[in-house]
Amino acid sequence: MIVGGALAGLSAALYLSQMDPARHITVLDRGEDEERAPAASFAAAGMLAPQSERLPPGKLLDLCMSSRRMFPEFCDMVE
């Protein structure tokens, strides 16, 4: 079970379904209403630009750079 149907939750569900197609995956999401926009998904508009955040050298920057390198493979999986 995955809680949250925004980008991270749906990505996790997709990845898990690719690892084991027989696995049943449930995504729970509270949905949207007129008062609350899905701000987390739109905050960076899908931007993968760790250098623009001016992160100092270290583990967080390394993680961000690694994530950006993995993005083309993720897009191929989604398509």
JSON list of N, CA and C in Angstrom, two decimals:
[
{"chain": "A", "resi": 1, "resn": "MET", "atom": "N", "xyz": [0.85, -1.16, 0.00]},
{"chain": "A", "resi": 1, "resn": "MET", "atom": "CA", "xyz": [0.00, 0.00, 0.00]},
{"chain": "A", "resi": 1, "resn": "MET", "atom": "C", "xyz": [0.90, 1.23, 0.00]},
{"chain": "A", "resi": 2, "resn": "ILE", "atom": "N", "xyz": [0.58, 2.18, -0.84]},
{"chain": "A", "resi": 2, "resn": "ILE", "atom": "CA", "xyz": [1.30, 3.44, -0.93]},
{"chain": "A", "resi": 2, "resn": "ILE", "atom": "C", "xyz": [0.33, 4.56, -0.59]},
{"chain": "A", "resi": 3, "resn": "VAL", "atom": "N", "xyz": [0.75, 5.41, 0.32]},
{"chain": "A", "resi": 3, "resn": "VAL", "atom": "CA", "xyz": [-0.09, 6.53, 0.73]},
{"chain": "A", "resi": 3, "resn": "VAL", "atom": "C", "xyz": [0.40, 7.76, -0.02]},
{"chain": "A", "resi": 4, "resn": "GLY", "atom": "N", "xyz": [-0.47, 8.31, -0.85]},
{"chain": "A", "resi": 4, "resn": "GLY", "atom": "CA", "xyz": [-0.16, 9.52, -1.60]},
{"chain": "A", "resi": 4, "resn": "GLY", "atom": "C", "xyz": [-0.07, 9.23, -3.08]},
{"chain": "A", "resi": 5, "resn": "GLY", "atom": "N", "xyz": [-0.94, 9.86, -3.84]},
{"chain": "A", "resi": 5, "resn": "GLY", "atom": "CA", "xyz": [-1.00, 9.63, -5.28]},
{"chain": "A", "resi": 5, "resn": "GLY", "atom": "C", "xyz": [-0.36, 10.73, -6.09]},
{"chain": "A", "resi": 6, "resn": "ALA", "atom": "N", "xyz": [0.55, 11.47, -5.49]},
{"chain": "A", "resi": 6, "resn": "ALA", "atom": "CA", "xyz": [1.26, 12.49, -6.25]},
{"chain": "A", "resi": 6, "resn": "ALA", "atom": "C", "xyz": [2.43, 11.82, -6.98]},
{"chain": "A", "resi": 7, "resn": "LEU", "atom": "N", "xyz": [3.33, 12.60, -7.47]},
{"chain": "A", "resi": 7, "resn": "LEU", "atom": "CA", "xyz": [4.42, 12.08, -8.30]},
{"chain": "A", "resi": 7, "resn": "LEU", "atom": "C", "xyz": [5.23, 11.00, -7.60]},
{"chain": "A", "resi": 8, "resn": "ALA", "atom": "N", "xyz": [5.61, 11.20, -6.37]},
{"chain": "A", "resi": 8, "resn": "ALA", "atom": "CA", "xyz": [6.44, 10.20, -5.67]},
{"chain": "A", "resi": 8, "resn": "ALA", "atom": "C", "xyz": [5.67, 8.90, -5.44]},
{"chain": "A", "resi": 9, "resn": "GLY", "atom": "N", "xyz": [4.42, 9.00, -5.00]},
{"chain": "A", "resi": 9, "resn": "GLY", "atom": "CA", "xyz": [3.63, 7.80, -4.74]},
{"chain": "A", "resi": 9, "resn": "GLY", "atom": "C", "xyz": [3.35, 7.00, -6.00]},
{"chain": "A", "resi": 10, "resn": "LEU", "atom": "N", "xyz": [2.97, 7.69, -7.07]},
{"chain": "A", "resi": 10, "resn": "LEU", "atom": "CA", "xyz": [2.69, 6.98, -8.31]},
{"chain": "A", "resi": 10, "resn": "LEU", "atom": "C", "xyz": [3.96, 6.40, -8.93]},
{"chain": "A", "resi": 11, "resn": "SER", "atom": "N", "xyz": [5.07, 7.11, -8.77]},
{"chain": "A", "resi": 11, "resn": "SER", "atom": "CA", "xyz": [6.35, 6.58, -9.27]},
{"chain": "A", "resi": 11, "resn": "SER", "atom": "C", "xyz": [6.73, 5.32, -8.52]},
{"chain": "A", "resi": 12, "resn": "ALA", "atom": "N", "xyz": [6.54, 5.32, -7.21]},
{"chain": "A", "resi": 12, "resn": "ALA", "atom": "CA", "xyz": [6.85, 4.14, -6.41]},
{"chain": "A", "resi": 12, "resn": "ALA", "atom": "C", "xyz": [5.96, 2.97, -6.83]},
{"chain": "A", "resi": 13, "resn": "ALA", "atom": "N", "xyz": [4.69, 3.24, -7.06]},
{"chain": "A", "resi": 13, "resn": "ALA", "atom": "CA", "xyz": [3.77, 2.18, -7.49]},
{"chain": "A", "resi": 13, "resn": "ALA", "atom": "C", "xyz": [4.17, 1.61, -8.84]},
{"chain": "A", "resi": 14, "resn": "LEU", "atom": "N", "xyz": [4.55, 2.49, -9.75]},
{"chain": "A", "resi": 14, "resn": "LEU", "atom": "CA", "xyz": [4.99, 2.02, -11.07]},
{"chain": "A", "resi": 14, "resn": "LEU", "atom": "C", "xyz": [6.24, 1.16, -10.95]},
{"chain": "A", "resi": 15, "resn": "TYR", "atom": "N", "xyz": [7.21, 1.62, -10.20]},
{"chain": "A", "resi": 15, "resn": "TYR", "atom": "CA", "xyz": [8.45, 0.89, -10.04]},
{"chain": "A", "resi": 15, "resn": "TYR", "atom": "C", "xyz": [8.20, -0.49, -9.41]},
{"chain": "A", "resi": 16, "resn": "LEU", "atom": "N", "xyz": [7.40, -0.53, -8.36]},
{"chain": "A", "resi": 16, "resn": "LEU", "atom": "CA", "xyz": [7.11, -1.81, -7.71]},
{"chain": "A", "resi": 16, "resn": "LEU", "atom": "C", "xyz": [6.38, -2.76, -8.65]},
{"chain": "A", "resi": 17, "resn": "SER", "atom": "N", "xyz": [5.46, -2.22, -9.46]},
{"chain": "A", "resi": 17, "resn": "SER", "atom": "CA", "xyz": [4.73, -3.07, -10.39]},
{"chain": "A", "resi": 17, "resn": "SER", "atom": "C", "xyz": [5.65, -3.63, -11.47]},
{"chain": "A", "resi": 18, "resn": "GLN", "atom": "N", "xyz": [6.69, -2.88, -11.83]},
{"chain": "A", "resi": 18, "resn": "GLN", "atom": "CA", "xyz": [7.66, -3.38, -12.81]},
{"chain": "A", "resi": 18, "resn": "GLN", "atom": "C", "xyz": [8.55, -4.46, -12.21]},
{"chain": "A", "resi": 19, "resn": "MET", "atom": "N", "xyz": [8.87, -4.32, -10.93]},
{"chain": "A", "resi": 19, "resn": "MET", "atom": "CA", "xyz": [9.71, -5.31, -10.25]},
{"chain": "A", "resi": 19, "resn": "MET", "atom": "C", "xyz": [9.00, -6.65, -10.11]},
{"chain": "A", "resi": 20, "resn": "ASP", "atom": "N", "xyz": [7.69, -6.59, -9.82]},
{"chain": "A", "resi": 20, "resn": "ASP", "atom": "CA", "xyz": [6.92, -7.81, -9.59]},
{"chain": "A", "resi": 20, "resn": "ASP", "atom": "C", "xyz": [5.51, -7.61, -10.13]},
{"chain": "A", "resi": 21, "resn": "PRO", "atom": "N", "xyz": [5.27, -7.92, -11.41]},
{"chain": "A", "resi": 21, "resn": "PRO", "atom": "CA", "xyz": [3.96, -7.69, -12.02]},
{"chain": "A", "resi": 21, "resn": "PRO", "atom": "C", "xyz": [2.80, -8.40, -11.33]},
{"chain": "A", "resi": 22, "resn": "ALA", "atom": "N", "xyz": [3.08, -9.46, -10.56]},
{"chain": "A", "resi": 22, "resn": "ALA", "atom": "CA", "xyz": [2.02, -10.19, -9.88]},
{"chain": "A", "resi": 22, "resn": "ALA", "atom": "C", "xyz": [1.61, -9.52, -8.57]},
{"chain": "A", "resi": 23, "resn": "ARG", "atom": "N", "xyz": [2.40, -8.57, -8.11]},
{"chain": "A", "resi": 23, "resn": "ARG", "atom": "CA", "xyz": [2.13, -7.90, -6.83]},
{"chain": "A", "resi": 23, "resn": "ARG", "atom": "C", "xyz": [0.93, -6.96, -6.98]},
{"chain": "A", "resi": 24, "resn": "HIS", "atom": "N", "xyz": [0.05, -7.00, -6.02]},
{"chain": "A", "resi": 24, "resn": "HIS", "atom": "CA", "xyz": [-1.09, -6.08, -5.99]},
{"chain": "A", "resi": 24, "resn": "HIS", "atom": "C", "xyz": [-0.69, -4.82, -5.23]},
{"chain": "A", "resi": 25, "resn": "ILE", "atom": "N", "xyz": [-0.80, -3.69, -5.88]},
{"chain": "A", "resi": 25, "resn": "ILE", "atom": "CA", "xyz": [-0.39, -2.42, -5.27]},
{"chain": "A", "resi": 25, "resn": "ILE", "atom": "C", "xyz": [-1.61, -1.51, -5.18]},
{"chain": "A", "resi": 26, "resn": "THR", "atom": "N", "xyz": [-1.82, -0.95, -4.01]},
{"chain": "A", "resi": 26, "resn": "THR", "atom": "CA", "xyz": [-2.91, -0.02, -3.78]},
{"chain": "A", "resi": 26, "resn": "THR", "atom": "C", "xyz": [-2.33, 1.35, -3.45]},
{"chain": "A", "resi": 27, "resn": "VAL", "atom": "N", "xyz": [-2.83, 2.37, -4.13]},
{"chain": "A", "resi": 27, "resn": "VAL", "atom": "CA", "xyz": [-2.41, 3.75, -3.86]},
{"chain": "A", "resi": 27, "resn": "VAL", "atom": "C", "xyz": [-3.59, 4.48, -3.23]},
{"chain": "A", "resi": 28, "resn": "LEU", "atom": "N", "xyz": [-3.37, 5.01, -2.04]},
{"chain": "A", "resi": 28, "resn": "LEU", "atom": "CA", "xyz": [-4.39, 5.79, -1.35]},
{"chain": "A", "resi": 28, "resn": "LEU", "atom": "C", "xyz": [-4.07, 7.27, -1.50]},
{"chain": "A", "resi": 29, "resn": "ASP", "atom": "N", "xyz": [-5.08, 8.06, -1.84]},
{"chain": "A", "resi": 29, "resn": "ASP", "atom": "CA", "xyz": [-4.89, 9.50, -1.97]},
{"chain": "A", "resi": 29, "resn": "ASP", "atom": "C", "xyz": [-6.17, 10.18, -1.54]},
{"chain": "A", "resi": 30, "resn": "ARG", "atom": "N", "xyz": [-6.02, 11.28, -0.82]},
{"chain": "A", "resi": 30, "resn": "ARG", "atom": "CA", "xyz": [-7.22, 11.96, -0.34]},
{"chain": "A", "resi": 30, "resn": "ARG", "atom": "C", "xyz": [-7.89, 12.80, -1.42]},
{"chain": "A", "resi": 31, "resn": "GLY", "atom": "N", "xyz": [-7.24, 12.95, -2.54]},
{"chain": "A", "resi": 31, "resn": "GLY", "atom": "CA", "xyz": [-7.85, 13.68, -3.65]},
{"chain": "A", "resi": 31, "resn": "GLY", "atom": "C", "xyz": [-7.71, 15.17, -3.47]},
{"chain": "A", "resi": 32, "resn": "GLU", "atom": "N", "xyz": [-8.30, 15.88, -4.41]},
{"chain": "A", "resi": 32, "resn": "GLU", "atom": "CA", "xyz": [-8.25, 17.33, -4.39]},
{"chain": "A", "resi": 32, "resn": "GLU", "atom": "C", "xyz": [-9.62, 17.90, -4.09]},
{"chain": "A", "resi": 33, "resn": "ASP", "atom": "N", "xyz": [-9.62, 19.10, -3.62]},
{"chain": "A", "resi": 33, "resn": "ASP", "atom": "CA", "xyz": [-10.87, 19.85, -3.51]},
{"chain": "A", "resi": 33, "resn": "ASP", "atom": "C", "xyz": [-10.59, 21.26, -4.01]},
{"chain": "A", "resi": 34, "resn": "GLU", "atom": "N", "xyz": [-11.60, 22.07, -4.09]},
{"chain": "A", "resi": 34, "resn": "GLU", "atom": "CA", "xyz": [-11.44, 23.42, -4.64]},
{"chain": "A", "resi": 34, "resn": "GLU", "atom": "C", "xyz": [-10.54, 24.29, -3.78]},
{"chain": "A", "resi": 35, "resn": "GLU", "atom": "N", "xyz": [-10.42, 23.99, -2.51]},
{"chain": "A", "resi": 35, "resn": "GLU", "atom": "CA", "xyz": [-9.64, 24.81, -1.58]},
{"chain": "A", "resi": 35, "resn": "GLU", "atom": "C", "xyz": [-8.16, 24.44, -1.56]},
{"chain": "A", "resi": 36, "resn": "ARG", "atom": "N", "xyz": [-7.84, 23.21, -1.96]},
{"chain": "A", "resi": 36, "resn": "ARG", "atom": "CA", "xyz": [-6.47, 22.72, -1.81]},
{"chain": "A", "resi": 36, "resn": "ARG", "atom": "C", "xyz": [-5.93, 22.22, -3.15]},
{"chain": "A", "resi": 37, "resn": "ALA", "atom": "N", "xyz": [-4.90, 22.88, -3.63]},
{"chain": "A", "resi": 37, "resn": "ALA", "atom": "CA", "xyz": [-4.25, 22.43, -4.86]},
{"chain": "A", "resi": 37, "resn": "ALA", "atom": "C", "xyz": [-3.14, 21.44, -4.51]},
{"chain": "A", "resi": 38, "resn": "PRO", "atom": "N", "xyz": [-2.79, 20.56, -5.42]},
{"chain": "A", "resi": 38, "resn": "PRO", "atom": "CA", "xyz": [-1.70, 19.61, -5.15]},
{"chain": "A", "resi": 38, "resn": "PRO", "atom": "C", "xyz": [-0.35, 20.31, -5.25]},
{"chain": "A", "resi": 39, "resn": "ALA", "atom": "N", "xyz": [-0.04, 21.13, -4.28]},
{"chain": "A", "resi": 39, "resn": "ALA", "atom": "CA", "xyz": [1.14, 21.99, -4.33]},
{"chain": "A", "resi": 39, "resn": "ALA", "atom": "C", "xyz": [2.44, 21.21, -4.45]},
{"chain": "A", "resi": 40, "resn": "ALA", "atom": "N", "xyz": [2.54, 20.06, -3.81]},
{"chain": "A", "resi": 40, "resn": "ALA", "atom": "CA", "xyz": [3.81, 19.32, -3.82]},
{"chain": "A", "resi": 40, "resn": "ALA", "atom": "C", "xyz": [4.19, 18.91, -5.24]},
{"chain": "A", "resi": 41, "resn": "SER", "atom": "N", "xyz": [3.23, 18.51, -6.06]},
{"chain": "A", "resi": 41, "resn": "SER", "atom": "CA", "xyz": [3.55, 18.08, -7.41]},
{"chain": "A", "resi": 41, "resn": "SER", "atom": "C", "xyz": [3.92, 19.24, -8.32]},
{"chain": "A", "resi": 42, "resn": "PHE", "atom": "N", "xyz": [3.42, 20.42, -8.01]},
{"chain": "A", "resi": 42, "resn": "PHE", "atom": "CA", "xyz": [3.66, 21.56, -8.88]},
{"chain": "A", "resi": 42, "resn": "PHE", "atom": "C", "xyz": [4.75, 22.49, -8.36]},
{"chain": "A", "resi": 43, "resn": "ALA", "atom": "N", "xyz": [5.27, 22.21, -7.18]},
{"chain": "A", "resi": 43, "resn": "ALA", "atom": "CA", "xyz": [6.24, 23.12, -6.57]},
{"chain": "A", "resi": 43, "resn": "ALA", "atom": "C", "xyz": [7.44, 23.36, -7.45]},
{"chain": "A", "resi": 44, "resn": "ALA", "atom": "N", "xyz": [8.02, 22.32, -8.01]},
{"chain": "A", "resi": 44, "resn": "ALA", "atom": "CA", "xyz": [9.19, 22.47, -8.86]},
{"chain": "A", "resi": 44, "resn": "ALA", "atom": "C", "xyz": [8.87, 22.17, -10.32]},
{"chain": "A", "resi": 45, "resn": "ALA", "atom": "N", "xyz": [7.64, 21.88, -10.61]},
{"chain": "A", "resi": 45, "resn": "ALA", "atom": "CA", "xyz": [7.20, 21.61, -11.99]},
{"chain": "A", "resi": 45, "resn": "ALA", "atom": "C", "xyz": [8.05, 20.54, -12.67]},
{"chain": "A", "resi": 46, "resn": "GLY", "atom": "N", "xyz": [8.51, 19.56, -11.91]},
{"chain": "A", "resi": 46, "resn": "GLY", "atom": "CA", "xyz": [9.30, 18.48, -12.47]},
{"chain": "A", "resi": 46, "resn": "GLY", "atom": "C", "xyz": [10.75, 18.82, -12.72]},
{"chain": "A", "resi": 47, "resn": "MET", "atom": "N", "xyz": [11.21, 19.91, -12.17]},
{"chain": "A", "resi": 47, "resn": "MET", "atom": "CA", "xyz": [12.59, 20.35, -12.41]},
{"chain": "A", "resi": 47, "resn": "MET", "atom": "C", "xyz": [13.59, 19.42, -11.73]},
{"chain": "A", "resi": 48, "resn": "LEU", "atom": "N", "xyz": [14.59, 19.00, -12.48]},
{"chain": "A", "resi": 48, "resn": "LEU", "atom": "CA", "xyz": [15.70, 18.21, -11.94]},
{"chain": "A", "resi": 48, "resn": "LEU", "atom": "C", "xyz": [16.98, 18.99, -12.22]},
{"chain": "A", "resi": 49, "resn": "ALA", "atom": "N", "xyz": [17.26, 19.95, -11.39]},
{"chain": "A", "resi": 49, "resn": "ALA", "atom": "CA", "xyz": [18.41, 20.82, -11.60]},
{"chain": "A", "resi": 49, "resn": "ALA", "atom": "C", "xyz": [19.10, 21.11, -10.26]},
{"chain": "A", "resi": 50, "resn": "PRO", "atom": "N", "xyz": [19.83, 20.11, -9.74]},
{"chain": "A", "resi": 50, "resn": "PRO", "atom": "CA", "xyz": [20.44, 20.28, -8.43]},
{"chain": "A", "resi": 50, "resn": "PRO", "atom": "C", "xyz": [21.38, 21.47, -8.33]},
{"chain": "A", "resi": 51, "resn": "GLN", "atom": "N", "xyz": [22.06, 21.81, -9.44]},
{"chain": "A", "resi": 51, "resn": "GLN", "atom": "CA", "xyz": [22.97, 22.95, -9.36]},
{"chain": "A", "resi": 51, "resn": "GLN", "atom": "C", "xyz": [22.23, 24.26, -9.17]},
{"chain": "A", "resi": 52, "resn": "SER", "atom": "N", "xyz": [21.01, 24.36, -9.68]},
{"chain": "A", "resi": 52, "resn": "SER", "atom": "CA", "xyz": [20.26, 25.61, -9.52]},
{"chain": "A", "resi": 52, "resn": "SER", "atom": "C", "xyz": [19.86, 25.85, -8.07]},
{"chain": "A", "resi": 53, "resn": "GLU", "atom": "N", "xyz": [19.86, 24.80, -7.26]},
{"chain": "A", "resi": 53, "resn": "GLU", "atom": "CA", "xyz": [19.55, 24.93, -5.85]},
{"chain": "A", "resi": 53, "resn": "GLU", "atom": "C", "xyz": [20.77, 25.36, -5.04]},
{"chain": "A", "resi": 54, "resn": "ARG", "atom": "N", "xyz": [21.92, 25.38, -5.70]},
{"chain": "A", "resi": 54, "resn": "ARG", "atom": "CA", "xyz": [23.18, 25.75, -5.05]},
{"chain": "A", "resi": 54, "resn": "ARG", "atom": "C", "xyz": [23.47, 24.92, -3.81]},
{"chain": "A", "resi": 55, "resn": "LEU", "atom": "N", "xyz": [23.27, 23.63, -3.96]},
{"chain": "A", "resi": 55, "resn": "LEU", "atom": "CA", "xyz": [23.55, 22.72, -2.86]},
{"chain": "A", "resi": 55, "resn": "LEU", "atom": "C", "xyz": [25.06, 22.61, -2.67]},
{"chain": "A", "resi": 56, "resn": "PRO", "atom": "N", "xyz": [25.50, 22.58, -1.43]},
{"chain": "A", "resi": 56, "resn": "PRO", "atom": "CA", "xyz": [26.93, 22.42, -1.21]},
{"chain": "A", "resi": 56, "resn": "PRO", "atom": "C", "xyz": [27.35, 20.98, -1.54]},
{"chain": "A", "resi": 57, "resn": "PRO", "atom": "N", "xyz": [28.62, 20.78, -1.88]},
{"chain": "A", "resi": 57, "resn": "PRO", "atom": "CA", "xyz": [29.08, 19.41, -2.13]},
{"chain": "A", "resi": 57, "resn": "PRO", "atom": "C", "xyz": [28.78, 18.52, -0.92]},
{"chain": "A", "resi": 58, "resn": "GLY", "atom": "N", "xyz": [28.34, 17.32, -1.21]},
{"chain": "A", "resi": 58, "resn": "GLY", "atom": "CA", "xyz": [28.02, 16.39, -0.13]},
{"chain": "A", "resi": 58, "resn": "GLY", "atom": "C", "xyz": [27.00, 15.37, -0.57]},
{"chain": "A", "resi": 59, "resn": "LYS", "atom": "N", "xyz": [26.46, 14.65, 0.39]},
{"chain": "A", "resi": 59, "resn": "LYS", "atom": "CA", "xyz": [25.56, 13.53, 0.11]},
{"chain": "A", "resi": 59, "resn": "LYS", "atom": "C", "xyz": [24.26, 13.95, -0.58]},
{"chain": "A", "resi": 60, "resn": "LEU", "atom": "N", "xyz": [23.69, 15.08, -0.18]},
{"chain": "A", "resi": 60, "resn": "LEU", "atom": "CA", "xyz": [22.43, 15.51, -0.81]},
{"chain": "A", "resi": 60, "resn": "LEU", "atom": "C", "xyz": [22.66, 15.86, -2.28]},
{"chain": "A", "resi": 61, "resn": "LEU", "atom": "N", "xyz": [23.70, 16.59, -2.58]},
{"chain": "A", "resi": 61, "resn": "LEU", "atom": "CA", "xyz": [24.00, 16.91, -3.98]},
{"chain": "A", "resi": 61, "resn": "LEU", "atom": "C", "xyz": [24.29, 15.64, -4.77]},
{"chain": "A", "resi": 62, "resn": "ASP", "atom": "N", "xyz": [25.03, 14.71, -4.19]},
{"chain": "A", "resi": 62, "resn": "ASP", "atom": "CA", "xyz": [25.31, 13.45, -4.86]},
{"chain": "A", "resi": 62, "resn": "ASP", "atom": "C", "xyz": [24.01, 12.70, -5.18]},
{"chain": "A", "resi": 63, "resn": "LEU", "atom": "N", "xyz": [23.09, 12.67, -4.23]},
{"chain": "A", "resi": 63, "resn": "LEU", "atom": "CA", "xyz": [21.81, 12.00, -4.44]},
{"chain": "A", "resi": 63, "resn": "LEU", "atom": "C", "xyz": [21.02, 12.69, -5.56]},
{"chain": "A", "resi": 64, "resn": "CYS", "atom": "N", "xyz": [20.99, 14.00, -5.54]},
{"chain": "A", "resi": 64, "resn": "CYS", "atom": "CA", "xyz": [20.27, 14.75, -6.57]},
{"chain": "A", "resi": 64, "resn": "CYS", "atom": "C", "xyz": [20.86, 14.51, -7.96]},
{"chain": "A", "resi": 65, "resn": "MET", "atom": "N", "xyz": [22.17, 14.51, -8.05]},
{"chain": "A", "resi": 65, "resn": "MET", "atom": "CA", "xyz": [22.83, 14.27, -9.35]},
{"chain": "A", "resi": 65, "resn": "MET", "atom": "C", "xyz": [22.56, 12.85, -9.83]},
{"chain": "A", "resi": 66, "resn": "SER", "atom": "N", "xyz": [22.58, 11.90, -8.92]},
{"chain": "A", "resi": 66, "resn": "SER", "atom": "CA", "xyz": [22.28, 10.52, -9.28]},
{"chain": "A", "resi": 66, "resn": "SER", "atom": "C", "xyz": [20.85, 10.38, -9.77]},
{"chain": "A", "resi": 67, "resn": "SER", "atom": "N", "xyz": [19.93, 11.04, -9.10]},
{"chain": "A", "resi": 67, "resn": "SER", "atom": "CA", "xyz": [18.52, 11.00, -9.50]},
{"chain": "A", "resi": 67, "resn": "SER", "atom": "C", "xyz": [18.34, 11.57, -10.89]},
{"chain": "A", "resi": 68, "resn": "ARG", "atom": "N", "xyz": [19.03, 12.66, -11.17]},
{"chain": "A", "resi": 68, "resn": "ARG", "atom": "CA", "xyz": [18.91, 13.28, -12.49]},
{"chain": "A", "resi": 68, "resn": "ARG", "atom": "C", "xyz": [19.45, 12.35, -13.58]},
{"chain": "A", "resi": 69, "resn": "ARG", "atom": "N", "xyz": [20.53, 11.64, -13.29]},
{"chain": "A", "resi": 69, "resn": "ARG", "atom": "CA", "xyz": [21.08, 10.70, -14.28]},
{"chain": "A", "resi": 69, "resn": "ARG", "atom": "C", "xyz": [20.11, 9.54, -14.56]},
{"chain": "A", "resi": 70, "resn": "MET", "atom": "N", "xyz": [19.30, 9.18, -13.58]},
{"chain": "A", "resi": 70, "resn": "MET", "atom": "CA", "xyz": [18.36, 8.08, -13.72]},
{"chain": "A", "resi": 70, "resn": "MET", "atom": "C", "xyz": [17.07, 8.48, -14.44]},
{"chain": "A", "resi": 71, "resn": "PHE", "atom": "N", "xyz": [16.83, 9.77, -14.61]},
{"chain": "A", "resi": 71, "resn": "PHE", "atom": "CA", "xyz": [15.57, 10.25, -15.14]},
{"chain": "A", "resi": 71, "resn": "PHE", "atom": "C", "xyz": [15.24, 9.73, -16.54]},
{"chain": "A", "resi": 72, "resn": "PRO", "atom": "N", "xyz": [16.19, 9.71, -17.50]},
{"chain": "A", "resi": 72, "resn": "PRO", "atom": "CA", "xyz": [15.83, 9.18, -18.82]},
{"chain": "A", "resi": 72, "resn": "PRO", "atom": "C", "xyz": [15.32, 7.73, -18.78]},
{"chain": "A", "resi": 73, "resn": "GLU", "atom": "N", "xyz": [15.94, 6.90, -17.94]},
{"chain": "A", "resi": 73, "resn": "GLU", "atom": "CA", "xyz": [15.48, 5.52, -17.81]},
{"chain": "A", "resi": 73, "resn": "GLU", "atom": "C", "xyz": [14.06, 5.47, -17.23]},
{"chain": "A", "resi": 74, "resn": "PHE", "atom": "N", "xyz": [13.79, 6.34, -16.26]},
{"chain": "A", "resi": 74, "resn": "PHE", "atom": "CA", "xyz": [12.44, 6.41, -15.67]},
{"chain": "A", "resi": 74, "resn": "PHE", "atom": "C", "xyz": [11.42, 6.81, -16.75]},
{"chain": "A", "resi": 75, "resn": "CYS", "atom": "N", "xyz": [11.76, 7.79, -17.57]},
{"chain": "A", "resi": 75, "resn": "CYS", "atom": "CA", "xyz": [10.84, 8.22, -18.64]},
{"chain": "A", "resi": 75, "resn": "CYS", "atom": "C", "xyz": [10.56, 7.08, -19.61]},
{"chain": "A", "resi": 76, "resn": "ASP", "atom": "N", "xyz": [11.60, 6.31, -19.94]},
{"chain": "A", "resi": 76, "resn": "ASP", "atom": "CA", "xyz": [11.40, 5.16, -20.81]},
{"chain": "A", "resi": 76, "resn": "ASP", "atom": "C", "xyz": [10.44, 4.16, -20.19]},
{"chain": "A", "resi": 77, "resn": "MET", "atom": "N", "xyz": [10.55, 3.94, -18.89]},
{"chain": "A", "resi": 77, "resn": "MET", "atom": "CA", "xyz": [9.67, 3.00, -18.20]},
{"chain": "A", "resi": 77, "resn": "MET", "atom": "C", "xyz": [8.23, 3.51, -18.22]},
{"chain": "A", "resi": 78, "resn": "VAL", "atom": "N", "xyz": [8.04, 4.80, -18.00]},
{"chain": "A", "resi": 78, "resn": "VAL", "atom": "CA", "xyz": [6.69, 5.38, -17.99]},
{"chain": "A", "resi": 78, "resn": "VAL", "atom": "C", "xyz": [6.05, 5.28, -19.38]},
{"chain": "A", "resi": 79, "resn": "GLU", "atom": "N", "xyz": [6.84, 5.57, -20.39]},
{"chain": "A", "resi": 79, "resn": "GLU", "atom": "CA", "xyz": [6.30, 5.52, -21.75]},
{"chain": "A", "resi": 79, "resn": "GLU", "atom": "C", "xyz": [5.96, 4.12, -22.16]}
]
